[in-house]
Coordinates of C-alpha atoms and ligand atoms in Angstrom, one line a residue:
M1 CA 153.8 115.3 91.8
T2 CA 154.6 115.6 95.6
K3 CA 157.8 115.7 97.0
E4 CA 157.6 112.2 98.1
N5 CA 156.8 110.3 95.0
L6 CA 158.9 112.4 92.7
K7 CA 160.3 110.7 89.6
I8 CA 163.4 111.6 88.0
C9 CA 164.8 110.6 84.7
C10 CA 168.5 111.4 83.4
I11 CA 169.2 111.0 79.8
G12 CA 172.7 110.2 79.3
A13 CA 174.5 107.8 81.6
G14 CA 178.1 109.2 81.3
Y15 CA 180.7 111.0 83.6
V16 CA 178.0 113.7 84.3
G17 CA 174.6 111.9 84.4
G18 CA 175.8 108.9 86.1
P19 CA 177.5 110.3 89.3
T20 CA 175.1 113.3 89.6
C21 CA 171.8 111.3 89.4
A22 CA 173.4 108.4 91.6
V23 CA 174.0 110.9 94.4
I24 CA 170.6 112.3 94.0
A25 CA 169.0 108.7 94.3
Y26 CA 171.4 108.3 97.4
K27 CA 170.4 111.4 99.2
C28 CA 166.6 111.3 98.3
P29 CA 165.4 107.7 99.1
T30 CA 161.8 108.7 98.4
V31 CA 162.7 110.1 94.7
T32 CA 163.0 107.3 92.0
V33 CA 165.7 107.8 89.8
T34 CA 166.2 106.2 86.3
I35 CA 169.2 106.9 84.4
V36 CA 168.9 106.0 80.6
D37 CA 171.3 105.9 77.7
L38 CA 170.8 104.7 74.2
N39 CA 174.2 102.7 74.3
E40 CA 173.2 99.3 76.0
D41 CA 176.5 98.2 76.7
R42 CA 176.9 101.2 78.9
I43 CA 173.7 100.6 80.7
A44 CA 174.7 97.0 81.1
A45 CA 177.8 98.1 83.0
W46 CA 176.0 100.0 85.3
N47 CA 173.9 97.3 86.1
S48 CA 176.9 95.0 86.6
D49 CA 179.3 94.9 89.4
N50 CA 181.9 96.8 87.1
L51 CA 180.7 100.3 86.7
P52 CA 181.8 102.1 83.3
I53 CA 183.2 104.8 85.1
Y54 CA 186.2 104.8 87.7
E55 CA 185.4 107.4 90.2
P56 CA 186.3 107.1 93.8
G57 CA 183.3 106.5 96.1
L58 CA 180.8 105.7 93.2
D59 CA 180.6 102.0 93.8
D60 CA 179.3 102.5 97.3
V61 CA 176.9 105.1 96.3
V62 CA 175.5 103.1 93.4
F63 CA 175.4 99.8 95.1
A64 CA 173.5 101.3 98.1
C65 CA 170.6 102.6 96.0
R66 CA 170.6 100.3 92.8
G67 CA 167.3 98.5 92.4
R68 CA 165.9 100.6 95.4
N69 CA 165.3 103.8 93.9
L70 CA 168.1 104.1 91.3
F71 CA 167.5 102.2 88.0
F72 CA 169.7 102.3 84.9
S73 CA 167.8 101.2 81.6
S74 CA 167.8 101.6 77.9
E75 CA 164.1 102.2 77.7
V76 CA 164.2 105.9 77.2
D77 CA 160.9 106.9 76.3
Q78 CA 159.2 104.8 79.1
A79 CA 161.6 106.8 81.6
I80 CA 160.6 110.2 80.0
Q81 CA 157.0 109.3 80.1
E82 CA 157.2 108.4 83.7
A83 CA 159.5 111.2 85.2
D84 CA 158.4 114.5 86.6
L85 CA 161.9 115.8 86.3
I86 CA 164.4 115.1 83.3
F87 CA 167.8 115.8 83.2
V88 CA 169.7 116.1 80.0
S89 CA 173.2 115.2 80.4
V90 CA 174.2 113.8 76.8
N91 CA 177.6 114.5 75.2
T92 CA 178.3 118.0 73.7
P93 CA 181.6 117.5 72.0
T94 CA 183.4 120.3 70.1
K95 CA 182.3 120.2 66.5
K96 CA 184.6 118.8 64.1
S97 CA 183.4 120.2 60.7
G98 CA 180.8 122.8 59.5
I99 CA 180.3 126.4 61.0
G100 CA 182.1 126.7 64.0
A101 CA 184.2 123.8 63.5
G102 CA 187.0 123.4 66.4
F103 CA 185.1 125.9 68.6
A104 CA 181.1 125.6 68.7
A105 CA 179.8 122.8 70.7
D106 CA 178.1 119.9 68.7
L107 CA 174.6 120.3 70.0
A108 CA 173.1 117.3 68.0
Y109 CA 172.9 114.9 70.9
V110 CA 171.0 117.8 73.1
E111 CA 168.6 118.6 70.3
S112 CA 167.8 114.8 69.7
A113 CA 167.1 114.0 73.4
T114 CA 165.1 117.2 73.4
R115 CA 163.1 116.2 70.5
R116 CA 162.5 112.8 71.9
I117 CA 161.0 114.4 75.2
A118 CA 158.7 116.5 73.0
Q119 CA 157.7 113.5 70.9
V120 CA 157.1 110.9 73.7
A121 CA 156.0 112.9 76.9
T122 CA 152.3 112.6 77.7
S123 CA 152.3 114.7 80.9
S124 CA 154.0 118.0 81.8
K125 CA 157.7 117.9 82.5
I126 CA 160.6 120.1 83.9
V127 CA 163.4 119.7 81.6
I128 CA 166.7 120.3 83.0
E129 CA 169.9 121.2 80.9
K130 CA 172.7 119.7 82.8
S131 CA 175.3 118.8 79.8
T132 CA 177.8 121.7 79.3
V133 CA 176.3 123.9 76.6
P134 CA 176.8 127.2 75.1
C135 CA 174.9 130.1 76.5
R136 CA 171.0 130.3 75.2
T137 CA 171.0 126.5 74.5
A138 CA 168.0 126.2 76.9
E139 CA 166.2 129.0 74.6
S140 CA 166.6 126.4 71.7
M141 CA 165.5 123.6 73.9
R142 CA 162.3 125.6 74.8
A143 CA 161.8 126.3 71.2
I144 CA 161.8 122.8 70.2
L145 CA 159.6 121.7 73.2
E146 CA 157.1 124.4 72.7
A147 CA 156.8 123.9 69.2
N148 CA 156.1 120.3 69.8
S149 CA 153.8 120.5 73.1
R150 CA 150.4 119.3 72.7
D151 CA 147.2 120.4 74.9
G152 CA 147.7 120.3 78.6
I153 CA 151.2 119.5 78.4
R154 CA 153.7 122.0 79.8
F155 CA 157.6 122.1 79.6
D156 CA 159.7 124.3 81.8
I157 CA 163.5 124.3 81.4
L158 CA 165.9 124.9 83.8
S159 CA 169.8 125.4 83.7
N160 CA 171.6 123.5 86.5
P161 CA 175.2 123.4 85.5
E162 CA 177.5 120.6 86.7
F163 CA 180.5 121.8 88.7
L164 CA 182.0 118.4 89.8
A165 CA 185.6 117.5 89.0
E166 CA 186.3 114.1 88.0
G167 CA 188.2 111.9 90.6
T168 CA 186.6 113.8 93.3
A169 CA 183.0 113.7 91.8
I170 CA 181.4 112.1 94.8
P171 CA 182.8 114.5 97.5
D172 CA 181.8 117.5 94.9
L173 CA 178.4 116.2 94.7
M174 CA 177.9 115.5 98.3
Y175 CA 179.4 118.9 99.6
P176 CA 179.1 121.2 96.9
D177 CA 180.5 124.6 96.9
R178 CA 177.1 125.9 95.5
V179 CA 174.2 124.5 93.5
L180 CA 173.3 126.7 90.7
I181 CA 169.7 126.7 89.1
G182 CA 168.6 129.1 86.5
S183 CA 165.2 129.5 84.9
L184 CA 163.0 132.2 83.2
Q185 CA 162.2 134.7 85.7
T186 CA 158.1 133.9 85.2
P187 CA 156.1 132.6 88.0
E188 CA 156.2 129.4 86.2
G189 CA 160.0 129.4 85.9
I190 CA 160.2 130.1 89.5
K191 CA 157.9 127.4 90.5
A192 CA 159.9 124.8 88.5
Q193 CA 163.3 126.4 90.1
N194 CA 161.8 125.4 93.6
V195 CA 161.0 122.0 92.6
L196 CA 164.7 121.3 91.9
A197 CA 165.8 123.2 94.7
D198 CA 163.8 121.0 96.9
V199 CA 165.5 117.9 95.5
Y200 CA 168.8 119.5 96.5
A201 CA 167.8 120.8 99.7
N202 CA 167.6 117.2 101.1
W203 CA 171.4 117.4 101.6
V204 CA 172.7 120.8 100.4
P205 CA 172.3 123.8 102.8
K206 CA 169.9 126.2 101.5
E207 CA 172.4 129.1 101.5
K208 CA 174.4 127.1 99.1
I209 CA 171.3 126.6 96.4
I210 CA 171.5 129.8 94.4
T211 CA 168.8 130.7 91.9
M212 CA 169.0 133.1 88.8
G213 CA 168.2 133.8 85.4
L214 CA 168.8 131.2 82.5
W215 CA 171.3 133.2 80.7
S216 CA 173.4 133.8 83.9
S217 CA 173.4 130.4 84.9
E218 CA 174.5 129.0 81.4
L219 CA 177.2 131.8 81.5
S220 CA 178.5 131.1 84.9
K221 CA 179.5 127.6 84.0
L222 CA 181.5 128.6 81.0
A223 CA 183.0 131.5 83.0
A224 CA 183.9 129.4 86.0
N225 CA 185.6 126.8 83.8
A226 CA 187.4 129.6 81.9
L227 CA 188.7 131.4 85.0
L228 CA 190.0 128.0 86.5
A229 CA 191.7 127.2 83.3
Q230 CA 193.1 130.6 83.1
R231 CA 194.8 130.3 86.4
I232 CA 196.5 127.2 85.1
S233 CA 197.7 128.7 81.8
S234 CA 198.9 131.9 84.0
I235 CA 201.0 129.8 86.2
N236 CA 202.2 127.6 83.2
A237 CA 203.0 130.7 81.6
L238 CA 205.2 131.5 84.8
S239 CA 206.7 128.2 84.7
A240 CA 208.6 129.0 81.5
I241 CA 210.0 131.9 83.0
C242 CA 211.0 130.1 86.1
E243 CA 212.9 127.5 83.9
A244 CA 214.7 130.4 81.9
T245 CA 215.6 132.2 85.3
G246 CA 216.2 129.8 87.9
A247 CA 212.8 130.7 89.9
D248 CA 211.1 127.9 91.1
V249 CA 207.3 127.8 90.0
D250 CA 206.1 126.1 93.2
E251 CA 207.8 128.7 95.3
V252 CA 206.2 131.4 93.2
A253 CA 202.7 129.7 93.3
Y254 CA 203.0 129.3 97.1
A255 CA 204.0 132.8 97.5
C256 CA 201.3 134.1 95.4
G257 CA 198.5 131.8 96.8
L258 CA 199.1 133.0 100.3
D259 CA 197.5 136.2 99.1
S260 CA 194.0 135.5 100.3
R261 CA 192.8 137.5 97.3
I262 CA 194.5 135.0 94.9
G263 CA 194.3 131.9 97.1
P264 CA 196.4 128.7 96.6
K265 CA 194.1 126.3 94.5
F266 CA 194.7 125.7 90.8
L267 CA 198.1 127.2 90.8
K268 CA 200.0 123.7 89.9
A269 CA 202.0 124.2 87.0
S270 CA 201.7 121.1 84.7
V271 CA 202.3 119.6 81.4
G272 CA 199.1 121.3 80.6
F273 CA 195.3 121.0 81.5
G274 CA 193.3 118.4 80.0
G275 CA 189.7 116.8 80.4
S276 CA 186.3 117.3 78.7
C277 CA 185.3 120.8 80.0
F278 CA 188.1 123.2 80.3
Q279 CA 189.3 123.6 76.5
K280 CA 185.7 122.8 75.2
D281 CA 184.1 125.4 77.4
I282 CA 186.9 128.3 76.6
L283 CA 186.3 127.3 72.8
N284 CA 182.6 127.8 73.4
L285 CA 183.3 131.2 75.1
V286 CA 185.5 132.1 72.1
Y287 CA 182.8 131.2 69.7
L288 CA 180.0 133.2 71.7
S289 CA 182.4 136.2 71.7
E290 CA 183.0 136.2 68.1
S291 CA 179.5 135.7 67.2
L292 CA 178.6 138.7 69.7
H293 CA 181.2 140.8 67.5
L294 CA 183.6 140.8 70.4
P295 CA 187.0 140.0 68.9
E296 CA 189.1 141.3 71.7
V297 CA 187.4 139.2 74.0
A298 CA 187.4 136.1 71.8
E299 CA 191.4 136.6 71.5
Y300 CA 191.5 136.9 75.4
W301 CA 190.1 133.9 76.1
K302 CA 191.7 131.9 73.0
Q303 CA 195.2 132.9 74.5
V304 CA 194.4 130.4 77.5
V305 CA 194.2 127.5 75.1
T306 CA 197.2 128.7 73.0
M307 CA 199.2 128.8 76.3
N308 CA 198.2 125.2 77.0
E309 CA 199.4 123.9 73.7
Y310 CA 202.7 125.9 74.1
Q311 CA 203.2 124.1 77.6
K312 CA 202.9 120.9 75.8
S313 CA 205.3 121.6 72.9
R314 CA 207.8 123.3 75.3
F315 CA 208.0 120.2 77.2
L316 CA 208.2 117.9 74.4
E317 CA 211.1 120.1 73.0
R318 CA 212.8 119.7 76.4
I319 CA 212.5 116.0 76.4
V320 CA 213.8 115.8 72.7
K321 CA 216.9 118.3 73.4
R322 CA 218.0 116.5 76.7
L323 CA 217.8 113.1 74.8
F324 CA 220.6 114.4 72.5
N325 CA 218.2 115.7 70.0
T326 CA 216.9 112.5 68.8
L327 CA 214.1 109.9 70.0
T328 CA 214.4 107.7 67.1
N329 CA 214.4 104.1 68.5
K330 CA 214.7 105.2 72.0
N331 CA 212.5 103.7 74.5
L332 CA 210.2 106.1 76.6
A333 CA 208.1 105.0 79.5
V334 CA 205.0 107.1 79.7
F335 CA 203.8 107.0 83.3
G336 CA 200.1 108.1 83.3
F337 CA 197.8 108.6 80.2
A338 CA 194.5 110.0 82.1
F339 CA 194.1 113.7 82.0
K340 CA 194.6 113.8 85.9
K341 CA 194.9 111.2 88.8
N342 CA 192.1 109.4 90.0
T343 CA 190.1 109.0 86.7
G344 CA 190.2 106.5 83.9
D345 CA 189.3 109.4 81.7
T346 CA 191.5 110.4 78.8
R347 CA 189.7 113.3 76.9
E348 CA 192.1 116.0 76.0
S349 CA 194.7 114.3 78.0
A350 CA 198.1 116.0 77.4
A351 CA 199.4 112.4 77.3
I352 CA 197.7 112.1 73.8
T353 CA 199.5 114.9 72.4
L354 CA 203.0 114.1 73.8
V355 CA 202.5 110.5 72.7
K356 CA 201.6 111.7 69.1
H357 CA 204.9 113.5 68.9
F358 CA 206.8 110.7 70.5
I359 CA 205.4 108.5 67.5
Q360 CA 206.3 111.2 65.0
E361 CA 209.8 111.2 66.3
K362 CA 209.9 107.5 65.9
A363 CA 210.5 106.4 69.6
N364 CA 209.2 103.1 71.0
I365 CA 206.6 104.2 73.6
H366 CA 205.7 102.1 76.7
I367 CA 202.6 103.2 78.3
Y368 CA 201.5 102.5 81.9
D369 CA 198.4 104.1 83.4
P370 CA 196.6 102.2 86.6
K371 CA 193.2 103.1 85.4
V372 CA 192.9 103.8 81.8
E373 CA 191.5 100.8 79.6
D374 CA 194.1 99.4 76.9
A375 CA 191.4 99.8 74.2
Q376 CA 190.8 103.6 75.2
I377 CA 194.4 104.1 74.7
E378 CA 194.4 102.6 71.4
M379 CA 191.2 104.4 70.2
D380 CA 192.8 107.9 71.4
L381 CA 196.0 107.3 69.7
C382 CA 194.5 106.1 66.5
E383 CA 192.4 108.9 66.0
P384 CA 192.8 110.6 62.7
G385 CA 195.6 113.3 62.9
I386 CA 197.2 111.3 66.0
A387 CA 198.5 108.2 64.4
T388 CA 197.5 105.3 61.9
P389 CA 196.9 102.0 63.4
E390 CA 200.1 100.7 61.7
Q391 CA 202.0 103.5 63.2
Y392 CA 200.5 102.8 66.7
K393 CA 201.2 99.1 66.4
K394 CA 204.8 99.7 65.4
S395 CA 205.4 102.4 68.1
V396 CA 203.4 101.6 70.9
T397 CA 203.0 99.0 73.9
I398 CA 201.0 99.0 76.8
F399 CA 202.1 97.7 80.2
H400 CA 200.3 96.8 83.1
D401 CA 203.2 97.3 85.5
P402 CA 205.2 100.3 85.7
Y403 CA 208.6 98.3 86.4
E404 CA 208.0 96.3 83.1
A405 CA 207.2 99.7 81.4
A406 CA 210.5 101.1 82.6
K407 CA 212.5 98.2 81.7
N408 CA 215.2 99.0 79.2
A409 CA 213.9 102.6 78.8
D410 CA 216.1 105.5 78.1
A411 CA 213.6 107.9 79.7
I412 CA 210.6 107.9 81.9
V413 CA 208.0 110.7 81.1
V414 CA 205.5 111.1 83.9
L415 CA 202.1 112.8 82.7
T416 CA 199.6 111.9 85.1
E417 CA 200.2 112.6 89.1
W418 CA 199.1 109.3 90.2
D419 CA 200.0 108.8 93.8
E420 CA 201.6 105.3 93.2
F421 CA 204.3 106.9 91.1
K422 CA 205.6 108.8 94.4
T423 CA 206.3 105.6 96.1
L424 CA 207.8 103.4 93.4
D425 CA 211.2 101.7 94.1
Y426 CA 213.0 104.1 91.9
Q427 CA 216.5 102.2 92.4
R428 CA 214.8 99.2 90.9
V429 CA 213.6 101.1 88.1
Y430 CA 216.9 102.9 87.6
N431 CA 218.9 99.4 87.7
N432 CA 216.7 98.2 84.7
M433 CA 217.1 101.2 82.3
H434 CA 219.5 102.3 79.8
K435 CA 222.2 104.8 81.1
P436 CA 222.1 107.7 81.3
A437 CA 218.6 107.2 82.8
F438 CA 216.2 110.3 82.6
I439 CA 213.0 111.2 84.1
F440 CA 211.0 114.1 83.0
D441 CA 208.5 115.2 85.8
G442 CA 205.7 116.7 84.1
R443 CA 203.8 117.0 87.3
L444 CA 206.6 118.5 89.7
F445 CA 205.6 115.9 92.1
L446 CA 208.5 113.6 92.4
D447 CA 211.2 113.7 94.9
T448 CA 213.9 115.3 92.7
K449 CA 216.8 115.0 95.1
K450 CA 216.2 111.7 96.0
L451 CA 215.8 110.8 92.2
Q452 CA 219.2 112.3 91.4
N453 CA 220.9 110.7 94.5
I454 CA 220.0 107.5 92.7
G455 CA 221.7 108.5 89.6
F456 CA 218.8 109.8 87.5
Q457 CA 219.0 112.9 85.2
V458 CA 215.8 114.8 86.3
E459 CA 214.0 117.5 84.5
V460 CA 210.9 119.1 85.9
I461 CA 208.4 121.7 84.5
G462 CA 209.0 125.2 85.9
R463 CA 212.5 124.6 87.9
Q464 CA 215.9 124.1 86.5
V465 CA 217.3 121.0 88.2
Ligands
UDX1 C1 186.9 120.7 85.7 C2 186.2 121.8 86.7 O1 187.2 121.6 87.8 C3 184.8 121.2 87.2 O2 184.4 122.2 88.0 C4 183.8 121.3 86.1 O3 182.5 121.1 86.3 C5 184.4 120.4 85.0 O4 185.9 120.5 84.6 P1 187.7 118.5 85.5 O5 188.0 118.6 84.1 O6 187.3 116.9 85.9 O7 187.0 119.4 86.2 O8 189.2 118.4 86.5 P2 190.0 119.6 87.2 O9 190.7 118.9 88.4 O10 189.4 120.6 87.1 O11 191.3 119.3 86.3 C6 191.4 119.9 84.8 C7 192.7 119.9 84.2 O12 193.6 120.7 84.9 C8 193.4 118.4 84.6 O13 194.3 118.0 83.4 C9 194.5 118.8 85.8 O14 195.7 117.9 85.9 C10 194.9 120.2 85.5 N1 195.4 121.1 86.5 C11 194.2 121.3 87.8 C12 196.4 121.6 86.6 O15 197.4 121.4 85.8 N2 197.0 122.5 87.8 C13 196.1 122.9 88.6 O16 196.2 123.4 89.7 C14 194.6 122.1 88.6
ADP2 P1 179.5 113.6 79.9 O1 180.8 113.7 80.3 O2 179.1 115.0 79.4 O3 178.7 112.9 80.8 P2 179.5 111.1 78.2 O4 180.0 111.1 77.0 O5 180.4 110.5 79.4 O6 179.5 112.9 78.4 O7 178.2 110.5 78.2 C1 177.2 111.1 77.7 C2 176.1 109.8 77.3 O8 174.9 110.4 76.6 C3 176.6 108.8 76.4 O9 176.6 107.6 77.3 C4 175.7 108.7 75.1 O10 175.5 107.2 74.8 C5 174.4 109.5 75.9 N1 173.5 109.9 74.9 C6 173.7 110.9 73.9 N2 172.5 111.3 73.2 C7 171.5 110.4 73.9 C8 170.3 110.3 73.6 N3 169.5 110.9 72.7 N4 169.4 109.6 74.6 C9 170.0 108.7 75.4 N5 171.4 108.9 75.6 C10 172.3 109.5 74.8

């Protein structure tokens, strides 16, 4: 393989594999990138005008190179055979049953993708672990590949964790803080590391491409997410103190963030963090710590998730209390269902937990989100343990217009910080609501004074109003 005619295959056309490998194709016109997935509908969507993922800037990147050096296909075996480098970007959900249920990552998809590579490869490959995985997954991948390798075929394993955040994936990929590549520190491992480093060097400054051992690289991914989530849980814990004392959590965060040792980012209090990574990665870390017989370490990290759950239940209790201790038959407009703005992703969204409780409290729930698909909302809320399809039908209505969602509502509960919620005509919203009209700002981003002047009863996380 030469630098010019390198062929890359990405297994898994999801939130990670899709944008990451599309940007590689965009930045490396001489490299051929084929993204494959078993899910044919998903591949069809990637080949259509309506991409399966909403991500600002993604359309431009895909449309610029699709059909040129970027291809989406469900011919997994062929793409594996042709590739020099294979990214494994399949899903790794938290296990729902068996050993480690609720904590450990389910590696069945990683294993099956790895076995497929071993089975069909007819030449040597560099296999890159891209999915978020527990420490030492690369070791299992290596064992499977080595046990199945045939004469003259060599597999080198790299860990190349993804640090993109949804909603800003394209800028995160174009201008990363760092690119991390882990490998076995053998001459072959380092050679493989250099091949991947050369791909990134097409657009990432050399000093930002960091190489290290496999285990450090795998643990760094879990550690980075755990540290970020820990900051949010820390500020959320402080938000409870603020509500009880009259301090303002935004002011506290501002004051603390000016200390250059602390810094201002990831100190925004909220109804709780969501997303596919934070909780999963922390639970992985907890599981790892327990397996290593480090119970105090496990307990320490577990507390970050406990605090996140507490934040959601505290907000729920505040809503019930302010609505005269009952939600029965009240109309609640839920603004935002995605786990953060600028994404249609709902994985671990605080909205799922909140709406589950609203259903249990027998409220009528009107949901509006600018990007989340109706079918996704229904799927999330009809999961076992959330609501039955009958309860869902009885309690939940989806709207495509925020004014309609808020019509005849007793309260608006803002759960995602979509920009458009800041600029709604709240006088118009207010006029069509039941009185007293409440707004619960779970993102601390609306203009409280303005809303109060209109007549709203406003409740904000981390602040007495
Ligand atoms: C995260 C990491 O940021 C990224 O590096 C990693 O690769 C994947 O996991 P993501 O989950 O996409 O990315 O979004 P992020 O911006 O980190 O937000 C996660 C959650 O935390 C969201 O629910 C967000 O609303 C919440 N959050 C974030 C806060 O509540 N307060 C903050 O200050 C920041
Ligand atoms: P992530 O957020 O980690 O990218 P997603 O669930 O969005 O996770 O995407 C993972 C994708 O991987 C899914 O589209 C799934 O169909 C695909 N996938 C899982 N296992 C395999 C496999 N063995 N071969 C090909 N694709 C796979």
